Tab-separated table of C-alpha atoms in Angstrom:
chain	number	residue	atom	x	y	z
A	1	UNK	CA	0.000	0.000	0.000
A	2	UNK	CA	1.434	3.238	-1.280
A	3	UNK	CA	1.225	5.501	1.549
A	4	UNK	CA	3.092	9.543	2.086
A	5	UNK	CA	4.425	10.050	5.636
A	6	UNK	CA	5.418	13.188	6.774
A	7	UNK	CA	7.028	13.690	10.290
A	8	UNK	CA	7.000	17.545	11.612
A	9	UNK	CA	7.965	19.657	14.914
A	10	UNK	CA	11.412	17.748	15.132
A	11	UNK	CA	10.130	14.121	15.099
A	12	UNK	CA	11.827	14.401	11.376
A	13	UNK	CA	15.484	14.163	13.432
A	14	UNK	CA	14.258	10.373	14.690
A	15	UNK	CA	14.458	9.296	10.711
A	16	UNK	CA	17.813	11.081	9.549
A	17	UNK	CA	16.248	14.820	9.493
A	18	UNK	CA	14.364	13.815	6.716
A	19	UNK	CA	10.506	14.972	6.589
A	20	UNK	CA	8.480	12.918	3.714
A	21	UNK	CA	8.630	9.644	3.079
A	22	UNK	CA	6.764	7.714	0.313
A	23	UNK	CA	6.594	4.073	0.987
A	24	UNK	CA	5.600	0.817	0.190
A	25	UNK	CA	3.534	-0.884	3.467
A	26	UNK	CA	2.821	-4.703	2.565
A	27	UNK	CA	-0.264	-6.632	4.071
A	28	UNK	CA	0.828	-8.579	7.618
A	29	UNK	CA	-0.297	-12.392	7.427
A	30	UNK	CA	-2.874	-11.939	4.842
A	31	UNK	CA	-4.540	-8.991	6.905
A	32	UNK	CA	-7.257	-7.416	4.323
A	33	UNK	CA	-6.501	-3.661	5.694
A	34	UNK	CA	-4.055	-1.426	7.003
A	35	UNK	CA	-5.119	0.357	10.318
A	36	UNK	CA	-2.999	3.036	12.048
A	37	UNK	CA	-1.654	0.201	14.729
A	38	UNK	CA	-0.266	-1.977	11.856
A	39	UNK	CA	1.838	1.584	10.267
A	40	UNK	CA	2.967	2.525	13.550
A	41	UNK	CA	4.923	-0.666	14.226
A	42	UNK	CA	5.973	-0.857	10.563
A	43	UNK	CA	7.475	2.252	11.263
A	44	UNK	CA	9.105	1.447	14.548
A	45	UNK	CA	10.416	-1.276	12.384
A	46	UNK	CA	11.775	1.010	9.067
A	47	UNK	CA	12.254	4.548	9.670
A	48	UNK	CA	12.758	5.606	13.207
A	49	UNK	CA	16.679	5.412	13.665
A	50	UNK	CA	17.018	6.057	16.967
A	51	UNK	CA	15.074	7.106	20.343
A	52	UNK	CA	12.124	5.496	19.474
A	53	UNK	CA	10.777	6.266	22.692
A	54	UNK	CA	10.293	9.808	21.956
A	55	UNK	CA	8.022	9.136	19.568
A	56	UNK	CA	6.466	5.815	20.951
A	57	UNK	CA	4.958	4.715	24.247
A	58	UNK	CA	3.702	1.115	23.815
A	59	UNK	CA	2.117	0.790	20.597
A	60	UNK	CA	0.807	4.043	19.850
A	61	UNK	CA	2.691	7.530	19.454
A	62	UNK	CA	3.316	9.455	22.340
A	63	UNK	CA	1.378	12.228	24.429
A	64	UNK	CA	1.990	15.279	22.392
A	65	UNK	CA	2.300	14.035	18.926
A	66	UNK	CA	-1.205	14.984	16.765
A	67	UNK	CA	-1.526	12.228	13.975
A	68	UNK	CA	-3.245	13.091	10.872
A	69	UNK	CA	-4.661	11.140	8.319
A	70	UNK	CA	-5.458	13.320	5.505
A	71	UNK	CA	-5.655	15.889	7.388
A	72	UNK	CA	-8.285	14.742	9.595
A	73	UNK	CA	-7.077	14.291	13.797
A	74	UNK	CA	-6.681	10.586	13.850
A	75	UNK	CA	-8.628	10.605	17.500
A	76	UNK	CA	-11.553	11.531	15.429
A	77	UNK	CA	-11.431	8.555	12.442
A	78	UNK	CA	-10.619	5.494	15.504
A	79	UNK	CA	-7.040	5.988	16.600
A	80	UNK	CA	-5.168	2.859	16.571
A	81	UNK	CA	-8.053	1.466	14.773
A	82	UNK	CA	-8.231	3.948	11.933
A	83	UNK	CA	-8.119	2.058	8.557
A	84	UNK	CA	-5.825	3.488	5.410
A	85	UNK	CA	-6.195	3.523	2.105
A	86	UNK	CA	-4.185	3.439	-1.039
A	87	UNK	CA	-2.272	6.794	-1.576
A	88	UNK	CA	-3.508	8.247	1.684
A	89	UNK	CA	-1.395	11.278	3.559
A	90	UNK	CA	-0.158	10.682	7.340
A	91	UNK	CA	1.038	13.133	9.356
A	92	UNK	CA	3.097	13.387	12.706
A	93	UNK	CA	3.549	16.618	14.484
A	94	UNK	CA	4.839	16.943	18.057
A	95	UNK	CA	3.496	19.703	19.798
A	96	UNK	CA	6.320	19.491	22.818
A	97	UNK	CA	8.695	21.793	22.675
A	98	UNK	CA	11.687	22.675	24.785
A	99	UNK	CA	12.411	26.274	25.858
């Protein structure tokens, strides 16, 4: 499943500073969809590089990092649940900043 990730608000320095990734997500065990649980630990798996704790806590993304799926707040479509299409657009933002 073609899919366009984009990582924002410094997550992009857990996958070597780089922001958009187009990838290629295969089908687990003959699964018949993709839902936001399966992506997350494919991309535990792929792209984070290091610290995946800071982006991570169990097997969902942290407290402070707004998820999008096509630009729609992944806590409205079924979180971890959430089912992808073909093509669609995710997005991870952290909203923690230092200062």
């Amino acid at each position: 499943m073609q899919l366009t990730l984009e990582f924002g608000g410094g997550l992009e320095l857990l996958c070597n500073s780089v922001k958009i990734h187009n990838v290629n997500v295969e089908l687990q065990n003959g699964a018949e969809k993709l839902t936001m649980k399966d992506l997350l630990s494919w991309i535990r798996t792929n792209l984070i590089k290091e610290r995946p704790e800071m982006f991570m806590k169990g097997d969902t993304v942290r407290p402070g990092v707004l998820a999008l799926v096509n630009d729609c707040d992944w806590e409205l479509s079924g979180q971890l649940d959430t089912t992808l299409e073909e093509k669609d657009v995710v997005v991870f933002i952290s909203t923690l900043h230092g200062g």
